[in-house]
Amino acid sequence: MTNGLPLLNKLLYTSDMIGGQAVVQARNLWLLFFLAPPKAEGDAVVPGVALGPIDVDARVFVGALLTAGRLIEAFDDPIIGWWSDRTKSRWGRRLPFIVLSTPFWAIFFMLLWFTPVEGASIVNAIWVFVILELFFLSNTASIGPYESLLPEIARSHRDRMSIVAWQFYFGILGAVLGLVLSGVVQDEFGFKVMGVLMGVMGLGFRFLGVGGVWSHAPRETPPAQMPLKGAFLATLANRQFLYFLPTFVLFQLSATMTLGWMPFFVEAILESENEGTMTSALTGTALIGMMVAVFVMWKLSHTKGKRWVYSNSLLATAVILPIMFLVGLVPGIPVLAQGVVVAFLVGLPMGGVNLMPRAITADITDYDEIRTGMRREAMFFTTQNLFEKIGSSFSALFLALILLLGETADDPLGIRLLGPVAGVIALVGYFAFRGYRLPSTVTPESVKEAGL
């Protein structure tokens, strides 16, 4: 384990990000729009509901539905992480979960876009809720153990940063497929074809990735002998994890809200007839900004450290997101040009924020081993996912509520306020991270030097 992972195996392992991000970003971008589009774009799939004297808008109902589904499902993460840490098999602790659950993850994603009833129906709402729960569950059982392989197959700072850098670039490619290609396919063939295409890519790349590290995944790591409650409490007793955790949760909430907001911005502010293609163009511009920034951030991680890069990227995100309020208000510059410039600027700091979390969590698991004497990678990755899901589950609901303040070309206040709101959320994450003190290479000696 002291030798670096060969480059080919790194590339295969990290290529999973292509399919994984295609699925994640397509869902984040289009699911709310698919279920409750603007009135000018067609009929909703899910109806509004009447709660006594109160009529609940269809989009608010969908937002509440997605939020409730995410919250309910989130609590299976630590259970699966604990189970994976305790597993003993001839394939080791992680591989059985990945192999058995990945096909179900892909199938349930495809089924999200095949609602059983034409038009707005409560049957569709029930269908989406149940399929979404099954999708989330199978995703947790697959991605939690998959991410937990990282600290096991890469033990040095440079090896981990090499892997997360390749994950980032492959993730960009996957995001292009999920954000750009999905819009083009949706315009040409509809949501069903788009969902099937993304699901097939997710399945194929996940198996390609696990095949790349099949022989490198440890088989003999002793199972972590700790009861579920004790394992969860021990994870939350790690103060460095607690400094990092809210920053990740708040950033994901901010980013997910911004992504779901994009089609509404294109339709109302840019007034584009092809909202799918135009949304893809703007998200693609943001991805270019991330790619421009990430190489610099990767280099700085070796000189300044992970903590410095992550913290300052959070701060820059909080400063730049509110600028989205001004798009279309600057005289003398075409609205589309303003949108492109701001999308590029938003992408720059997001590159640094997205680059670091997996490597930071891997460092935290090393610190936990020093404290407890056990390797509990899955518990940390899945607990992180638990709170990220709780936080980001509110993104659809928050976005729906903000849009109630105005979502049309004549009344765009809600659309314009999204940027400042998302910026404040990112700023809170920046302040939460200021207590984090782990060095980039975690050893008993370096931890002692850091005063921990």
Short mmCIF file of C-alpha atoms in Angstrom, two decimals:
data_model
loop_
_atom_site.label_atom_id
_atom_site.label_comp_id
_atom_site.label_asym_id
_atom_site.label_seq_id
_atom_site.Cartn_x
_atom_site.Cartn_y
_atom_site.Cartn_z
CA MET A 1 0.00 0.00 0.00
CA THR A 2 3.04 2.30 0.19
CA ASN A 3 3.53 2.10 -3.59
CA GLY A 4 1.56 4.47 -5.78
CA LEU A 5 -1.38 3.14 -7.79
CA PRO A 6 -0.39 2.70 -11.47
CA LEU A 7 -1.61 5.46 -13.79
CA LEU A 8 -3.81 3.14 -15.86
CA ASN A 9 -5.61 1.93 -12.77
CA LYS A 10 -6.08 5.52 -11.60
CA LEU A 11 -7.63 6.42 -14.94
CA LEU A 12 -9.99 3.44 -14.88
CA TYR A 13 -11.04 4.04 -11.26
CA THR A 14 -11.65 7.74 -11.80
CA SER A 15 -13.47 7.25 -15.12
CA ASP A 16 -16.52 6.33 -13.02
CA MET A 17 -17.00 10.08 -12.62
CA ILE A 18 -18.02 10.33 -16.27
CA GLY A 19 -21.12 8.19 -15.86
CA GLY A 20 -21.76 9.15 -12.24
CA GLN A 21 -21.76 12.88 -12.91
CA ALA A 22 -23.84 12.45 -16.07
CA VAL A 23 -26.56 10.85 -13.94
CA VAL A 24 -26.30 13.27 -11.01
CA GLN A 25 -26.21 16.47 -13.04
CA ALA A 26 -28.98 15.41 -15.43
CA ARG A 27 -31.20 14.69 -12.44
CA ASN A 28 -30.30 17.97 -10.68
CA LEU A 29 -30.81 19.97 -13.85
CA TRP A 30 -34.01 18.52 -15.26
CA LEU A 31 -36.12 16.65 -12.69
CA LEU A 32 -37.95 19.65 -11.22
CA PHE A 33 -38.38 21.14 -14.71
CA PHE A 34 -39.68 17.78 -16.03
CA LEU A 35 -42.24 17.37 -13.25
CA ALA A 36 -43.43 21.00 -13.04
CA PRO A 37 -42.30 23.12 -16.01
CA PRO A 38 -43.20 26.79 -16.44
CA LYS A 39 -46.78 27.15 -17.67
CA ALA A 40 -45.56 28.41 -21.04
CA GLU A 41 -43.54 25.21 -21.59
CA GLY A 42 -46.30 22.65 -21.19
CA ASP A 43 -48.40 20.74 -18.66
CA ALA A 44 -47.03 19.58 -15.34
CA VAL A 45 -46.59 15.86 -14.67
CA VAL A 46 -47.47 16.34 -10.99
CA PRO A 47 -50.53 18.43 -10.02
CA GLY A 48 -50.91 21.08 -7.39
CA VAL A 49 -52.73 19.98 -4.25
CA ALA A 50 -55.30 21.51 -1.95
CA LEU A 51 -54.54 21.39 1.77
CA GLY A 52 -57.80 22.59 3.27
CA PRO A 53 -58.20 26.23 2.32
CA ILE A 54 -54.67 26.43 0.90
CA ASP A 55 -53.89 25.60 -2.73
CA VAL A 56 -50.29 24.43 -3.06
CA ASP A 57 -48.60 25.24 -6.37
CA ALA A 58 -47.49 22.18 -8.38
CA ARG A 59 -43.83 23.22 -8.25
CA VAL A 60 -43.91 23.75 -4.48
CA PHE A 61 -45.58 20.34 -4.11
CA VAL A 62 -42.85 18.74 -6.23
CA GLY A 63 -40.18 20.55 -4.23
CA ALA A 64 -41.67 19.29 -0.98
CA LEU A 65 -41.96 15.77 -2.45
CA LEU A 66 -38.32 15.69 -3.53
CA THR A 67 -37.21 17.14 -0.20
CA ALA A 68 -39.15 14.55 1.80
CA GLY A 69 -37.81 11.70 -0.34
CA ARG A 70 -34.24 12.85 0.07
CA LEU A 71 -34.60 13.29 3.82
CA ILE A 72 -36.15 9.87 4.37
CA GLU A 73 -33.56 8.07 2.27
CA ALA A 74 -30.56 9.93 3.69
CA PHE A 75 -30.55 7.90 6.90
CA ASP A 76 -29.57 4.68 5.15
CA ASP A 77 -26.10 6.12 4.42
CA PRO A 78 -24.45 5.51 7.83
CA ILE A 79 -26.09 2.09 8.04
CA ILE A 80 -24.58 1.02 4.71
CA GLY A 81 -21.23 2.62 5.62
CA TRP A 82 -21.15 0.79 8.94
CA TRP A 83 -22.15 -2.46 7.21
CA SER A 84 -19.42 -2.05 4.59
CA ASP A 85 -16.73 -1.32 7.24
CA ARG A 86 -17.73 -4.52 9.09
CA THR A 87 -17.99 -6.77 6.00
CA LYS A 88 -15.60 -9.67 5.53
CA SER A 89 -15.67 -11.57 2.23
CA ARG A 90 -13.33 -13.01 -0.36
CA TRP A 91 -13.87 -9.77 -2.33
CA GLY A 92 -13.03 -7.60 0.65
CA ARG A 93 -15.24 -4.97 2.29
CA ARG A 94 -16.32 -2.82 -0.66
CA LEU A 95 -16.61 -4.76 -3.92
CA PRO A 96 -19.70 -6.87 -3.12
CA PHE A 97 -21.79 -3.75 -2.48
CA ILE A 98 -20.70 -2.08 -5.72
CA VAL A 99 -21.24 -5.08 -7.97
CA LEU A 100 -24.68 -6.00 -6.63
CA SER A 101 -26.27 -2.55 -6.31
CA THR A 102 -25.03 -0.66 -9.38
CA PRO A 103 -27.43 -2.23 -11.94
CA PHE A 104 -30.44 -1.29 -9.78
CA TRP A 105 -29.13 2.28 -9.46
CA ALA A 106 -29.07 2.69 -13.25
CA ILE A 107 -32.48 1.07 -13.82
CA PHE A 108 -34.26 3.20 -11.22
CA PHE A 109 -32.77 6.36 -12.71
CA MET A 110 -34.22 5.46 -16.10
CA LEU A 111 -37.64 4.75 -14.59
CA LEU A 112 -37.85 8.26 -13.11
CA TRP A 113 -38.66 9.63 -16.55
CA PHE A 114 -41.33 7.02 -17.39
CA THR A 115 -44.30 8.31 -15.42
CA PRO A 116 -47.31 5.97 -15.80
CA VAL A 117 -50.08 8.54 -16.45
CA GLU A 118 -50.32 11.20 -19.15
CA GLY A 119 -50.72 14.72 -17.81
CA ALA A 120 -50.76 15.86 -14.19
CA SER A 121 -51.72 13.07 -11.82
CA ILE A 122 -51.23 12.16 -8.18
CA VAL A 123 -50.33 8.67 -9.46
CA ASN A 124 -47.26 10.20 -11.09
CA ALA A 125 -46.34 11.85 -7.80
CA ILE A 126 -46.48 8.49 -5.98
CA TRP A 127 -44.51 6.81 -8.78
CA VAL A 128 -41.74 9.42 -8.71
CA PHE A 129 -41.51 9.29 -4.92
CA VAL A 130 -41.19 5.48 -4.76
CA ILE A 131 -38.76 5.19 -7.69
CA LEU A 132 -36.68 8.06 -6.33
CA GLU A 133 -36.39 6.32 -2.94
CA LEU A 134 -35.23 3.11 -4.63
CA PHE A 135 -32.80 5.07 -6.81
CA PHE A 136 -31.30 6.80 -3.77
CA LEU A 137 -31.00 3.54 -1.81
CA SER A 138 -29.23 1.66 -4.60
CA ASN A 139 -27.02 4.68 -5.23
CA THR A 140 -25.93 4.75 -1.58
CA ALA A 141 -25.13 1.03 -1.62
CA SER A 142 -22.99 1.53 -4.73
CA ILE A 143 -21.27 4.91 -4.41
CA GLY A 144 -20.57 4.84 -0.66
CA PRO A 145 -18.31 1.76 -0.82
CA TYR A 146 -16.89 2.95 -4.17
CA GLU A 147 -15.75 6.28 -2.69
CA SER A 148 -14.45 4.44 0.39
CA LEU A 149 -11.91 2.65 -1.81
CA LEU A 150 -9.99 5.93 -2.26
CA PRO A 151 -8.19 6.02 1.12
CA GLU A 152 -7.48 2.29 0.81
CA ILE A 153 -5.88 2.35 -2.66
CA ALA A 154 -4.08 5.71 -2.28
CA ARG A 155 -2.26 6.39 0.98
CA SER A 156 0.00 9.38 0.19
CA HIS A 157 -0.96 13.04 -0.30
CA ARG A 158 0.32 13.13 -3.89
CA ASP A 159 -1.36 9.85 -4.82
CA ARG A 160 -4.67 11.07 -3.46
CA MET A 161 -4.38 14.45 -5.13
CA SER A 162 -3.53 12.71 -8.41
CA ILE A 163 -6.70 10.63 -8.13
CA VAL A 164 -8.98 13.51 -7.15
CA ALA A 165 -7.55 15.62 -9.99
CA TRP A 166 -8.39 12.88 -12.50
CA GLN A 167 -11.79 12.52 -10.83
CA PHE A 168 -12.32 16.21 -11.32
CA TYR A 169 -11.47 16.17 -15.04
CA PHE A 170 -13.53 13.06 -15.69
CA GLY A 171 -16.26 14.64 -13.57
CA ILE A 172 -16.18 17.67 -15.86
CA LEU A 173 -16.62 15.38 -18.84
CA GLY A 174 -19.49 13.65 -17.07
CA ALA A 175 -21.02 17.01 -16.18
CA VAL A 176 -20.81 18.01 -19.86
CA LEU A 177 -22.76 14.89 -20.70
CA GLY A 178 -25.24 15.48 -17.89
CA LEU A 179 -25.64 19.23 -18.38
CA VAL A 180 -24.88 19.84 -22.04
CA LEU A 181 -25.66 16.60 -23.89
CA SER A 182 -28.77 15.99 -21.80
CA GLY A 183 -30.25 19.29 -22.96
CA VAL A 184 -29.58 18.55 -26.60
CA VAL A 185 -31.01 15.02 -26.33
CA GLN A 186 -34.03 16.33 -24.40
CA ASP A 187 -34.77 18.89 -27.11
CA GLU A 188 -34.49 16.30 -29.89
CA PHE A 189 -35.87 13.09 -28.38
CA GLY A 190 -37.54 13.90 -25.06
CA PHE A 191 -36.93 13.06 -21.42
CA LYS A 192 -37.35 9.27 -21.71
CA VAL A 193 -34.50 8.85 -24.21
CA MET A 194 -32.33 11.23 -22.20
CA GLY A 195 -32.94 9.23 -19.00
CA VAL A 196 -32.10 5.89 -20.61
CA LEU A 197 -28.92 7.27 -22.19
CA MET A 198 -27.65 8.73 -18.91
CA GLY A 199 -28.50 5.56 -16.98
CA VAL A 200 -26.61 3.32 -19.41
CA MET A 201 -23.54 5.54 -19.18
CA GLY A 202 -23.69 5.49 -15.37
CA LEU A 203 -23.80 1.69 -15.30
CA GLY A 204 -21.01 1.22 -17.85
CA PHE A 205 -18.52 3.60 -16.29
CA ARG A 206 -19.13 2.37 -12.71
CA PHE A 207 -18.24 -1.18 -13.75
CA LEU A 208 -15.27 0.05 -15.78
CA GLY A 209 -13.99 1.85 -12.69
CA VAL A 210 -14.38 -1.04 -10.29
CA GLY A 211 -12.69 -3.32 -12.80
CA GLY A 212 -9.69 -0.99 -12.84
CA VAL A 213 -8.98 -1.45 -9.12
CA TRP A 214 -10.34 -4.96 -8.67
CA SER A 215 -6.92 -6.41 -7.89
CA HIS A 216 -5.84 -3.40 -5.81
CA ALA A 217 -8.82 -3.26 -3.43
CA PRO A 218 -7.68 -4.69 -0.06
CA ARG A 219 -9.10 -8.08 0.84
CA GLU A 220 -7.58 -8.52 4.31
CA THR A 221 -8.34 -5.24 6.11
CA PRO A 222 -9.75 -6.20 9.54
CA PRO A 223 -13.47 -5.35 9.82
CA ALA A 224 -14.18 -2.39 12.09
CA GLN A 225 -15.66 -3.95 15.22
CA MET A 226 -17.89 -1.18 16.48
CA PRO A 227 -21.69 -1.18 16.95
CA LEU A 228 -23.73 1.08 14.70
CA LYS A 229 -24.55 3.70 17.32
CA GLY A 230 -20.99 3.77 18.62
CA ALA A 231 -19.57 4.03 15.10
CA PHE A 232 -21.86 6.94 14.24
CA LEU A 233 -21.11 8.79 17.48
CA ALA A 234 -17.37 8.18 17.10
CA THR A 235 -17.52 9.67 13.60
CA LEU A 236 -19.27 12.78 14.89
CA ALA A 237 -16.77 13.00 17.76
CA ASN A 238 -14.00 13.72 15.24
CA ARG A 239 -13.74 17.50 15.53
CA GLN A 240 -11.88 17.94 12.23
CA PHE A 241 -14.70 16.13 10.47
CA LEU A 242 -17.20 18.45 12.15
CA TYR A 243 -15.34 21.52 10.88
CA PHE A 244 -15.37 20.16 7.33
CA LEU A 245 -18.86 18.61 7.20
CA PRO A 246 -21.08 21.75 7.23
CA THR A 247 -18.95 23.43 4.55
CA PHE A 248 -19.52 20.52 2.18
CA VAL A 249 -23.25 20.40 2.98
CA LEU A 250 -23.79 24.14 2.51
CA PHE A 251 -21.80 24.30 -0.71
CA GLN A 252 -23.74 21.40 -2.21
CA LEU A 253 -27.01 23.08 -1.23
CA SER A 254 -25.89 26.31 -2.87
CA ALA A 255 -24.62 24.59 -6.03
CA THR A 256 -27.69 22.36 -6.43
CA MET A 257 -30.05 25.33 -6.09
CA THR A 258 -28.05 27.22 -8.71
CA LEU A 259 -28.14 24.30 -11.12
CA GLY A 260 -31.88 23.75 -10.79
CA TRP A 261 -32.40 27.51 -11.28
CA MET A 262 -30.62 27.56 -14.65
CA PRO A 263 -33.51 26.51 -16.98
CA PHE A 264 -35.81 29.08 -15.36
CA PHE A 265 -33.16 31.78 -15.82
CA VAL A 266 -32.76 30.89 -19.50
CA GLU A 267 -36.52 30.90 -20.10
CA ALA A 268 -37.29 34.19 -18.28
CA ILE A 269 -34.14 36.35 -18.44
CA LEU A 270 -32.63 35.21 -21.75
CA GLU A 271 -36.10 34.47 -23.20
CA SER A 272 -34.71 31.63 -25.29
CA GLU A 273 -37.05 29.33 -27.19
CA ASN A 274 -34.59 26.40 -27.01
CA GLU A 275 -34.10 26.40 -23.25
CA GLY A 276 -32.41 22.99 -23.32
CA THR A 277 -29.65 23.99 -25.72
CA MET A 278 -29.15 27.42 -24.15
CA THR A 279 -29.03 25.96 -20.64
CA SER A 280 -26.43 23.50 -21.88
CA ALA A 281 -24.36 26.36 -23.34
CA LEU A 282 -24.29 28.27 -20.05
CA THR A 283 -23.54 25.25 -17.88
CA GLY A 284 -20.83 24.30 -20.37
CA THR A 285 -19.31 27.77 -19.96
CA ALA A 286 -19.24 27.32 -16.19
CA LEU A 287 -17.51 23.97 -16.65
CA ILE A 288 -14.85 25.64 -18.81
CA GLY A 289 -14.24 28.08 -15.95
CA MET A 290 -13.80 25.15 -13.57
CA MET A 291 -11.33 23.46 -15.92
CA VAL A 292 -9.30 26.64 -16.26
CA ALA A 293 -9.04 26.97 -12.48
CA VAL A 294 -8.53 23.40 -11.34
CA PHE A 295 -4.97 22.91 -12.59
CA VAL A 296 -3.87 25.98 -10.65
CA MET A 297 -5.77 24.75 -7.58
CA TRP A 298 -4.15 21.32 -7.87
CA LYS A 299 -0.70 22.90 -7.99
CA LEU A 300 -1.49 25.16 -5.03
CA SER A 301 -2.59 22.13 -2.99
CA HIS A 302 1.04 20.93 -3.04
CA THR A 303 2.43 24.29 -1.87
CA LYS A 304 -0.36 25.88 0.16
CA GLY A 305 -2.15 22.69 1.20
CA LYS A 306 -5.68 21.36 0.79
CA ARG A 307 -7.04 23.51 3.60
CA TRP A 308 -5.91 26.80 2.03
CA VAL A 309 -7.26 25.96 -1.43
CA TYR A 310 -10.62 24.74 -0.16
CA SER A 311 -11.17 27.66 2.22
CA ASN A 312 -10.36 30.38 -0.28
CA SER A 313 -12.40 28.71 -3.02
CA LEU A 314 -15.42 28.76 -0.69
CA LEU A 315 -14.90 32.47 -0.04
CA ALA A 316 -14.58 33.29 -3.74
CA THR A 317 -17.77 31.33 -4.48
CA ALA A 318 -19.64 33.38 -1.88
CA VAL A 319 -18.40 36.61 -3.47
CA ILE A 320 -19.13 35.72 -7.11
CA LEU A 321 -22.56 34.03 -6.89
CA PRO A 322 -24.45 37.26 -6.00
CA ILE A 323 -23.26 38.81 -9.28
CA MET A 324 -25.88 36.63 -11.00
CA PHE A 325 -28.48 39.14 -9.77
CA LEU A 326 -27.12 41.72 -12.24
CA VAL A 327 -27.30 39.66 -15.44
CA GLY A 328 -29.38 41.57 -17.96
CA LEU A 329 -29.26 44.83 -16.00
CA VAL A 330 -25.93 46.15 -17.32
CA PRO A 331 -26.66 48.60 -20.19
CA GLY A 332 -24.89 48.34 -23.52
CA ILE A 333 -23.93 44.66 -23.23
CA PRO A 334 -26.09 41.88 -24.74
CA VAL A 335 -27.88 39.82 -22.11
CA LEU A 336 -26.44 36.58 -23.46
CA ALA A 337 -22.91 37.93 -23.19
CA GLN A 338 -23.54 38.93 -19.59
CA GLY A 339 -24.82 35.44 -18.82
CA VAL A 340 -21.79 33.78 -20.40
CA VAL A 341 -19.31 35.96 -18.50
CA VAL A 342 -20.99 35.38 -15.14
CA ALA A 343 -21.27 31.62 -15.78
CA PHE A 344 -17.52 31.49 -16.46
CA LEU A 345 -16.72 33.49 -13.31
CA VAL A 346 -18.93 31.26 -11.15
CA GLY A 347 -17.11 28.20 -12.46
CA LEU A 348 -13.66 29.42 -11.37
CA PRO A 349 -13.92 29.05 -7.56
CA MET A 350 -16.28 26.08 -7.84
CA GLY A 351 -13.38 24.20 -9.41
CA GLY A 352 -11.38 24.49 -6.19
CA VAL A 353 -14.32 23.57 -3.96
CA ASN A 354 -15.18 20.48 -6.02
CA LEU A 355 -11.56 19.31 -6.23
CA MET A 356 -10.85 18.88 -2.53
CA PRO A 357 -13.63 17.10 -0.55
CA ARG A 358 -12.71 13.47 -1.30
CA ALA A 359 -9.04 14.05 -0.49
CA ILE A 360 -9.93 15.93 2.70
CA THR A 361 -12.26 13.14 3.82
CA ALA A 362 -9.51 10.59 3.11
CA ASP A 363 -7.17 12.60 5.37
CA ILE A 364 -9.83 12.66 8.07
CA THR A 365 -10.10 8.84 7.92
CA ASP A 366 -6.32 8.63 8.47
CA TYR A 367 -6.69 10.90 11.48
CA ASP A 368 -9.51 8.70 12.77
CA GLU A 369 -7.28 5.63 12.49
CA ILE A 370 -4.71 7.37 14.68
CA ARG A 371 -7.46 8.09 17.22
CA THR A 372 -9.35 4.76 17.16
CA GLY A 373 -6.97 2.17 15.68
CA MET A 374 -9.56 1.15 13.03
CA ARG A 375 -10.02 1.87 9.32
CA ARG A 376 -13.58 3.23 8.98
CA GLU A 377 -13.53 4.94 5.58
CA ALA A 378 -17.09 4.05 4.59
CA MET A 379 -18.54 5.43 7.82
CA PHE A 380 -17.03 8.83 7.13
CA PHE A 381 -17.94 8.97 3.44
CA THR A 382 -21.52 7.82 4.06
CA THR A 383 -22.04 10.08 7.09
CA GLN A 384 -20.83 12.93 4.92
CA ASN A 385 -23.36 11.84 2.29
CA LEU A 386 -26.09 11.66 4.95
CA PHE A 387 -25.74 15.30 5.90
CA GLU A 388 -25.13 16.40 2.30
CA LYS A 389 -28.40 14.75 1.31
CA ILE A 390 -30.25 16.36 4.20
CA GLY A 391 -28.90 19.75 3.17
CA SER A 392 -29.30 19.44 -0.58
CA SER A 393 -32.75 17.87 -0.19
CA PHE A 394 -33.99 21.35 0.61
CA SER A 395 -32.61 22.75 -2.66
CA ALA A 396 -35.73 22.02 -4.75
CA LEU A 397 -38.03 23.36 -2.03
CA PHE A 398 -35.95 26.50 -1.42
CA LEU A 399 -35.71 27.12 -5.15
CA ALA A 400 -39.46 26.68 -5.59
CA LEU A 401 -40.15 29.12 -2.77
CA ILE A 402 -37.72 31.71 -4.13
CA LEU A 403 -39.29 31.43 -7.58
CA LEU A 404 -42.66 32.30 -6.08
CA LEU A 405 -41.27 35.84 -5.73
CA GLY A 406 -41.18 36.08 -9.53
CA GLU A 407 -40.20 33.71 -12.33
CA THR A 408 -41.28 35.45 -15.55
CA ALA A 409 -39.68 37.95 -17.90
CA ASP A 410 -42.07 40.60 -16.58
CA ASP A 411 -41.53 39.67 -12.94
CA PRO A 412 -38.07 38.05 -12.49
CA LEU A 413 -37.37 39.00 -8.85
CA GLY A 414 -37.28 35.42 -7.59
CA ILE A 415 -34.91 34.39 -10.37
CA ARG A 416 -32.59 37.30 -9.65
CA LEU A 417 -32.52 36.70 -5.88
CA LEU A 418 -31.20 33.15 -6.26
CA GLY A 419 -27.58 34.31 -6.69
CA PRO A 420 -27.41 36.39 -3.50
CA VAL A 421 -29.17 33.67 -1.48
CA ALA A 422 -26.77 30.98 -2.75
CA GLY A 423 -23.81 33.27 -2.04
CA VAL A 424 -24.84 33.76 1.59
CA ILE A 425 -25.14 29.97 2.03
CA ALA A 426 -21.60 29.48 0.66
CA LEU A 427 -20.29 32.24 2.95
CA VAL A 428 -21.65 30.46 6.03
CA GLY A 429 -19.73 27.37 4.89
CA TYR A 430 -16.53 29.40 4.62
CA PHE A 431 -16.77 30.54 8.23
CA ALA A 432 -17.60 27.01 9.43
CA PHE A 433 -14.36 25.67 7.92
CA ARG A 434 -12.03 28.08 9.71
CA GLY A 435 -11.43 25.67 12.60
CA TYR A 436 -10.09 22.84 10.37
CA ARG A 437 -6.39 22.15 11.11
CA LEU A 438 -5.37 18.80 9.61
CA PRO A 439 -2.14 18.85 7.55
CA SER A 440 -2.14 17.56 3.98
CA THR A 441 -0.16 14.47 5.00
CA VAL A 442 -1.63 12.90 8.13
CA THR A 443 0.81 11.00 10.34
CA PRO A 444 1.10 10.83 14.14
CA GLU A 445 4.01 13.28 13.89
CA SER A 446 2.27 15.81 11.61
CA VAL A 447 -0.91 15.67 13.67
CA LYS A 448 1.09 16.40 16.82
CA GLU A 449 2.82 19.31 15.10
CA ALA A 450 -0.62 20.71 14.16
CA GLY A 451 -1.52 20.80 17.84
CA LEU A 452 -4.12 18.02 17.57
#
